[in-house]
Short mmCIF file of C-alpha atoms in Angstrom, two decimals:
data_model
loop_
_atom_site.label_atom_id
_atom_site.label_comp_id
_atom_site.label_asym_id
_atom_site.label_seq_id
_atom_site.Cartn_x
_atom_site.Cartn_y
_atom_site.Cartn_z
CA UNK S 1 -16.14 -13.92 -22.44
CA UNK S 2 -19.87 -13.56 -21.11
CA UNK S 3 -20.80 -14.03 -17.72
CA UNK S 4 -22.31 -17.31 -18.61
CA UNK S 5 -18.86 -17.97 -19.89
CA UNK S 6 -16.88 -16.75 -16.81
CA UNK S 7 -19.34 -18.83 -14.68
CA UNK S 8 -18.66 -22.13 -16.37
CA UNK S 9 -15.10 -21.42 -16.56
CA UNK S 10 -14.81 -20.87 -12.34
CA UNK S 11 -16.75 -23.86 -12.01
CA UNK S 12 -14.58 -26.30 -14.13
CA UNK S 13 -11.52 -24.65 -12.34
CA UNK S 14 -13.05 -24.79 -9.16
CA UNK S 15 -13.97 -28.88 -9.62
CA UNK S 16 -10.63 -29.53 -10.34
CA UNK S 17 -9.67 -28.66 -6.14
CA UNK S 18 -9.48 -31.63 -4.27
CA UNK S 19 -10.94 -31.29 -0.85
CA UNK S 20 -9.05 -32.52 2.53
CA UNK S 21 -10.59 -35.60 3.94
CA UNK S 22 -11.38 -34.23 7.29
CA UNK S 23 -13.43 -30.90 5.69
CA UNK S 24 -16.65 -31.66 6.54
CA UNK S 25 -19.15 -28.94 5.25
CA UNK S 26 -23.41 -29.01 5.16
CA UNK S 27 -25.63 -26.25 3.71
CA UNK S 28 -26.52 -23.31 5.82
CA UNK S 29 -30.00 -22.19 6.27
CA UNK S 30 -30.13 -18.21 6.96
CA UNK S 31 -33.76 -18.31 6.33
CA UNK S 32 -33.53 -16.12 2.82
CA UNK S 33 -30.51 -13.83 3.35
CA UNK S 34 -28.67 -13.86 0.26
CA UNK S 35 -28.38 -16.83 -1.95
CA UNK S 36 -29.35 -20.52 -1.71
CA UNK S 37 -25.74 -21.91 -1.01
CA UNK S 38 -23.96 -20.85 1.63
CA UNK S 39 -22.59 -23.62 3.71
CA UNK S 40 -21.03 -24.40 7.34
CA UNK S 41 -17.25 -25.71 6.63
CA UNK S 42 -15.29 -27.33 9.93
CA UNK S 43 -12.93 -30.19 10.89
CA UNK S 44 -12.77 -31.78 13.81
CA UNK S 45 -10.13 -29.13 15.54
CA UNK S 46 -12.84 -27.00 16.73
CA UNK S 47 -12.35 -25.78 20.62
CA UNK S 48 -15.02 -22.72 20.91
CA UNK S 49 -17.80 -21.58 19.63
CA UNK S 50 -15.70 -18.74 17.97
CA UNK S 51 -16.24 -18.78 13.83
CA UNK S 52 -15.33 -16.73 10.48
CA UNK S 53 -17.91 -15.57 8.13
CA UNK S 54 -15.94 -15.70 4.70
CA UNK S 55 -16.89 -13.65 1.72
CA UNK S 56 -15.53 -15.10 -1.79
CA UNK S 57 -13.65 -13.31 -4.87
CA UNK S 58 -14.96 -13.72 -8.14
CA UNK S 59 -15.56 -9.66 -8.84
CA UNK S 60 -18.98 -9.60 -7.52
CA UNK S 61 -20.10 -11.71 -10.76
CA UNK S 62 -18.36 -15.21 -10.00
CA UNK S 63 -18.15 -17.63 -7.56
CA UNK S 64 -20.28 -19.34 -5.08
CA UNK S 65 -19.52 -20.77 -1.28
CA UNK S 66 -18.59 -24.05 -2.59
CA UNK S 67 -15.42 -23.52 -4.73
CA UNK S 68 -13.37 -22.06 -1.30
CA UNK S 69 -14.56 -25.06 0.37
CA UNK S 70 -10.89 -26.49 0.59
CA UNK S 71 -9.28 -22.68 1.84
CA UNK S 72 -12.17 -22.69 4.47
CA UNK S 73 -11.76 -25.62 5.97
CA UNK S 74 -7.85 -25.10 6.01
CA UNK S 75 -8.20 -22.02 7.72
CA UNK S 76 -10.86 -23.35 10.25
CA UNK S 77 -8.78 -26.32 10.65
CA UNK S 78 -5.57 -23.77 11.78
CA UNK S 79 -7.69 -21.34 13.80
CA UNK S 80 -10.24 -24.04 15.48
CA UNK S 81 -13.20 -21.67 14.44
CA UNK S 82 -15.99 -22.76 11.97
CA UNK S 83 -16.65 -21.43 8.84
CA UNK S 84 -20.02 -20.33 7.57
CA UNK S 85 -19.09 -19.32 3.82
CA UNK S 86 -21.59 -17.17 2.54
CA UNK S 87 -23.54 -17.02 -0.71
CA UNK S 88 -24.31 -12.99 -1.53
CA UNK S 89 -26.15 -12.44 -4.45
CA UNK S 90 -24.19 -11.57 -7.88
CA UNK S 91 -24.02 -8.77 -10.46
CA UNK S 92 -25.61 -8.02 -13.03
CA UNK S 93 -28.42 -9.67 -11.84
CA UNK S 94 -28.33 -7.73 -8.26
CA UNK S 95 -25.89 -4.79 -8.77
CA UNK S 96 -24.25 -2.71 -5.98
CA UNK S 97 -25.29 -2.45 -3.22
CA UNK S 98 -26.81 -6.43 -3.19
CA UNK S 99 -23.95 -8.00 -2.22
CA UNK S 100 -23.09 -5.42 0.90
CA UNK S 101 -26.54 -5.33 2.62
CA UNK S 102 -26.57 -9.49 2.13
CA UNK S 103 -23.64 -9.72 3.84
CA UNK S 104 -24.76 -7.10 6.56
CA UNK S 105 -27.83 -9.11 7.20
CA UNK S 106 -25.90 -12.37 7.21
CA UNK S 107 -23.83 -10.75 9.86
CA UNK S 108 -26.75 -9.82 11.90
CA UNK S 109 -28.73 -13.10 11.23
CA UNK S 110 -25.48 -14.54 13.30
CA UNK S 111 -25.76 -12.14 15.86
CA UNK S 112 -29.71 -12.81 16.51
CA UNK S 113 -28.42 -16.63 16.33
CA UNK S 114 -26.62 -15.78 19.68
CA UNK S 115 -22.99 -15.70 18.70
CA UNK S 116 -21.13 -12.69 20.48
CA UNK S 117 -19.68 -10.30 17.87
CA UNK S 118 -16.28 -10.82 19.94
CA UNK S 119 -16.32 -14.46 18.70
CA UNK S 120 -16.77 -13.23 15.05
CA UNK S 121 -14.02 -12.66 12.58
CA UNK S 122 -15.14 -11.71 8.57
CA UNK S 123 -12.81 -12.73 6.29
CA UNK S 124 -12.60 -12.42 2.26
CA UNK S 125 -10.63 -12.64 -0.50
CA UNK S 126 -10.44 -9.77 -3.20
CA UNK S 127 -14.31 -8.79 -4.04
CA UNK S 128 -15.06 -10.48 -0.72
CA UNK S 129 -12.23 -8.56 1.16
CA UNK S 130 -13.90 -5.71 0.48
CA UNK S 131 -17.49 -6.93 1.32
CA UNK S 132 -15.36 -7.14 4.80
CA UNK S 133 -15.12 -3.73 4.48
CA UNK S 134 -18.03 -2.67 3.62
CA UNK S 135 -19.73 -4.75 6.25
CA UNK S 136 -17.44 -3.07 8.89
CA UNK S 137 -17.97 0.60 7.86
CA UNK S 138 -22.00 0.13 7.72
CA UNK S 139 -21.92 -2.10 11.07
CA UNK S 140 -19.93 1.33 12.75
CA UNK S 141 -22.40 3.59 11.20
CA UNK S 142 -25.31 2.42 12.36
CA UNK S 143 -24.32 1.54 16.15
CA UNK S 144 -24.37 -2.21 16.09
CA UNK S 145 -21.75 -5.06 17.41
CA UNK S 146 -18.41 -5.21 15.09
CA UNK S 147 -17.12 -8.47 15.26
CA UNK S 148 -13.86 -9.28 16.79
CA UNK S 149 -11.65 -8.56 13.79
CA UNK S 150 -11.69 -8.60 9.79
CA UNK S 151 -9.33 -10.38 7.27
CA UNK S 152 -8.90 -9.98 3.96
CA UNK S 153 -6.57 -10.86 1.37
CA UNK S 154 -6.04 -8.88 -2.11
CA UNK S 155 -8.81 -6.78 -1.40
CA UNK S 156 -10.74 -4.77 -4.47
CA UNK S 157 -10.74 -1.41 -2.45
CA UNK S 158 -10.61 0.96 -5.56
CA UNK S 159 -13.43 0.48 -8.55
CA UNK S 160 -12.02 3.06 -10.32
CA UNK S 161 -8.90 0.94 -10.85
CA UNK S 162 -6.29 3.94 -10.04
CA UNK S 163 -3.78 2.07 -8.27
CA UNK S 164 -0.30 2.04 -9.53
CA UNK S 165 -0.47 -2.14 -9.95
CA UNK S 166 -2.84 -2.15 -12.62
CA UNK S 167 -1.06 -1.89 -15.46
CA UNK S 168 0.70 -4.57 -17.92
CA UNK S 169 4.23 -4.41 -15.74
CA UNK S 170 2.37 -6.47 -12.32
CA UNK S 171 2.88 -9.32 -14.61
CA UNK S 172 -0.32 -10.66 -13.03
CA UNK S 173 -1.10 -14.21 -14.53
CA UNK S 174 -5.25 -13.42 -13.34
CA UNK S 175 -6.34 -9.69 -13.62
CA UNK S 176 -6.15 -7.46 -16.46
CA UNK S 177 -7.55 -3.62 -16.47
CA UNK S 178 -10.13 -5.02 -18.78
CA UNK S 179 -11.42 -7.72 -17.08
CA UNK S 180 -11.44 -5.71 -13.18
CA UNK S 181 -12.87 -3.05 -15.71
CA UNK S 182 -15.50 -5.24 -16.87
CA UNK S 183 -16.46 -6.67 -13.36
CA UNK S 184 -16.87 -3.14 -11.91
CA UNK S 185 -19.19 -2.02 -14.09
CA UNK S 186 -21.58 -5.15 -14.44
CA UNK S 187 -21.33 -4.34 -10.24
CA UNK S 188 -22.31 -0.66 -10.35
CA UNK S 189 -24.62 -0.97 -12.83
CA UNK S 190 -23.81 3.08 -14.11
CA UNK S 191 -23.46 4.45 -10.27
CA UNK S 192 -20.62 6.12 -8.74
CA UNK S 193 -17.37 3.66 -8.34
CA UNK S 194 -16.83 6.16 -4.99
CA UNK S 195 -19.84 5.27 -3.42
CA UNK S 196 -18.57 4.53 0.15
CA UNK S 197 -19.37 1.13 0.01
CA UNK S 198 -18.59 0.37 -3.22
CA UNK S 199 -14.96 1.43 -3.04
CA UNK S 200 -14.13 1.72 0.72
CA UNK S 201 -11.03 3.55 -0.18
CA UNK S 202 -12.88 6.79 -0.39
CA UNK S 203 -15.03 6.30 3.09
CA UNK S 204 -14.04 6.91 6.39
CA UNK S 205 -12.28 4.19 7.95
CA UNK S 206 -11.76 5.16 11.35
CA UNK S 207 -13.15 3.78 14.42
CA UNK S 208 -13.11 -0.11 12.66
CA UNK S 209 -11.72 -3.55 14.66
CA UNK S 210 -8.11 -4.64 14.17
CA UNK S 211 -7.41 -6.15 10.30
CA UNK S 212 -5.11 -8.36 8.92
CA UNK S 213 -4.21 -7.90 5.24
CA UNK S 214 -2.44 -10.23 3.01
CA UNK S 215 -1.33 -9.49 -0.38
CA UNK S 216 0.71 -10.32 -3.19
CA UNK S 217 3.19 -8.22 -5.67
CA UNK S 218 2.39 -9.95 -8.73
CA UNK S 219 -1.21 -8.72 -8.50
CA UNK S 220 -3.18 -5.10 -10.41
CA UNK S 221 -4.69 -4.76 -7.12
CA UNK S 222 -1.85 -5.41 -4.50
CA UNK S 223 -1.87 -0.98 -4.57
CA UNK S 224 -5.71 -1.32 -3.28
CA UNK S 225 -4.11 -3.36 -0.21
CA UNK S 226 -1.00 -1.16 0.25
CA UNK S 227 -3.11 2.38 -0.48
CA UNK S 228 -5.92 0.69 2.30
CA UNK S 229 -3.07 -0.05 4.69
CA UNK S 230 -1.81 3.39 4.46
CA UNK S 231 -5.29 4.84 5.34
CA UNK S 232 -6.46 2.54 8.20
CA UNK S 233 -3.33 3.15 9.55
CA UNK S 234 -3.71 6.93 9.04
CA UNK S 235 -7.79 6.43 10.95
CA UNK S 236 -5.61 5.12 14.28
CA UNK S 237 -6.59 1.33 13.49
CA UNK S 238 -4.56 -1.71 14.14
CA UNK S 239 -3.67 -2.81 11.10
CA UNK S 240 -1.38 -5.66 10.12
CA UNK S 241 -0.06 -6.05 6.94
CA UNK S 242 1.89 -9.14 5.15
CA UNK S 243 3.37 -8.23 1.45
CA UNK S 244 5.06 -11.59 -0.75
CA UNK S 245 7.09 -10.58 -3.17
CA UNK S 246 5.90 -12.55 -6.68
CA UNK S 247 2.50 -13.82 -4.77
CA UNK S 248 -0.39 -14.12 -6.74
CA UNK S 249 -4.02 -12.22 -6.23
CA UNK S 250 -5.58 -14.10 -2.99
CA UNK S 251 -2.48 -16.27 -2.76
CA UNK S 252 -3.98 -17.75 0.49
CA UNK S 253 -6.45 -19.47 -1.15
CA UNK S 254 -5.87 -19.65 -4.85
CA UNK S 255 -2.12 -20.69 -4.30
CA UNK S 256 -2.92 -24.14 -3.28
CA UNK S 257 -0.28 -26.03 -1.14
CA UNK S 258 2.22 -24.14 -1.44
CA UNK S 259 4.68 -22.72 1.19
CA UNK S 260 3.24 -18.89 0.64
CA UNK S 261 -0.02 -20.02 1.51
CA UNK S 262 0.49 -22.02 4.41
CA UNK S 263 2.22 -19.47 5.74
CA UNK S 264 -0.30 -17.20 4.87
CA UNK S 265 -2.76 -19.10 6.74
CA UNK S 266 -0.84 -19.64 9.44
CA UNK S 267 -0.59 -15.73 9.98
CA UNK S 268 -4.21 -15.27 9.52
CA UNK S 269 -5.29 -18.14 12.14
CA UNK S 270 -3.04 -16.45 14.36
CA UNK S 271 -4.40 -13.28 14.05
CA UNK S 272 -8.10 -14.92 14.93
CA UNK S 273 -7.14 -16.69 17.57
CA UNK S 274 -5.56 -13.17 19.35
CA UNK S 275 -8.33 -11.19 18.17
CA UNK S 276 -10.94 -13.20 19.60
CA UNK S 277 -9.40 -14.17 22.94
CA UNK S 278 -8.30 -17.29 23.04
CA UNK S 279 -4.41 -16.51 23.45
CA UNK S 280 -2.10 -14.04 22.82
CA UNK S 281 -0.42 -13.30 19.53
CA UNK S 282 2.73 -14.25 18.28
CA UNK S 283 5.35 -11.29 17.33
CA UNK S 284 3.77 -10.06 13.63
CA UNK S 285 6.32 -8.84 10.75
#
């Protein structure tokens, strides 16, 4: 399928989603950064200024702010932070590095906006996870703010697709090698799949804010989550990772209602809560 084709397809899947009564969302206005739709998503559980910048999935070619509309205002709903889901700019029409230095300078354009980094989290989902990443390694490189904490679930950590989970066996009902394969190189556009930022697997990863990972078995990249684990550990982070046996790629928000997710999001509101102040964690598995 084209890109063209994978667009319309997200979309029709995407429209299908019901979205909770209570999500309110409006466009946000970050005066050029990036696309023309990201959006502010909240309920009426908000008790801080605190809020989560999420990145979306979609391989760095699909997707817009939108379709996670329903996820985002779960997750704001569970942690009492708002959301401002943010539109980066998508390959093959901006290859690597577009969608990293967008969501760099949608991370500063908060900052200038007056919200402390400690009431920040970034979160993302697969490509977006590790846009998290990315953001976090080029914030510590160049001396400014890190936010309070990142999340990600089912991050894309390795372009060159190495991990031992991509292959046939995962049984992943998403993914193939082809289609990742496809996606990474409409991304790099013919550079190197190790470029730090491209596939923060291969950078240094020491020195970042505490992250939550989530991840799923049934997934070709749940070995880019448990390989990233291993090596933020390794750098002296906090790190806290949650593995589901049979879950899905981005099971937290692609799995719906179900009992997986919830929980899921349960873990990761915790986590934001803690990391930005407002109360202490419960015990972690």
């Amino acid at each position: 399928m084209d890109v063209p084709g994978q667009r319309r397809h997200y979309e029709r899947v995407w429209r299908a989603v019901p979205v909770d009564e209570d999500i309110r969302s409006e466009p946000a206005d970050l005066g050029g950064i990036g696309g023309a739709r990201s959006e502010w998503v909240w309920t009426g559980e908000q008790a801080s200024d605190a809020c989560f910048m999420y990145f979306h999935g979609g391989g760095y070619v699909c997707g817009e702010p939108w379709m996670w509309r329903q996820f985002n205002g779960t997750l704001s709903r569970a942690s009492g932070m708002r959301c401002l889901a943010f539109d980066y700019r998508l390959a093959p029409e901006y290859p690597f590095p577009t969608a990293v230095s967008d969501s760099f300078d949608a991370y500063r354009w908060l900052l200038n906006g007056g919200v402390s980094p400690q009431e920040i989290v970034l979160t993302g989902d697969s490509a977006g996870g590790a846009l998290v990443l990315a953001v976090l390694v080029e914030l510590r490189e160049k001396g400014l703010p890190l936010p309070a904490g990142g999340v990600v679930m089912s991050p894309w950590t390795d372009l060159e697709l190495r991990g031992e989970s991509m292959t046939p066996a995962t049984n992943d009902p998403l993914t193939t090698e082809e289609s990742a394969g496809s996606m990474a190189r409409l991304y790099l556009d013919g550079q190197d799949p190790r470029s730090p930022l491209a596939s923060v697997l291969y950078t240094d990863l020491t020195e970042l804010p505490p992250v939550h990972v989530e991840a799923g078995t049934r997934d070709v990249l749940y070995s880019d989550s448990t390989r990233l684990v291993e090596k933020l550990t390794e750098a002296g982070n906090d790190v806290r990772f949650h593995s589901v046996p049979g879950a899905i790629h981005s099971y937290p928000a692609l799995a719906g209602g179900t009992p997986e997710a919830a929980e899921a999001i349960d873990r990761m509101a915790d986590f934001m809560i803690t990391v930005t102040g407002r109360r202490s964690s419960v015990p972690h598995e």
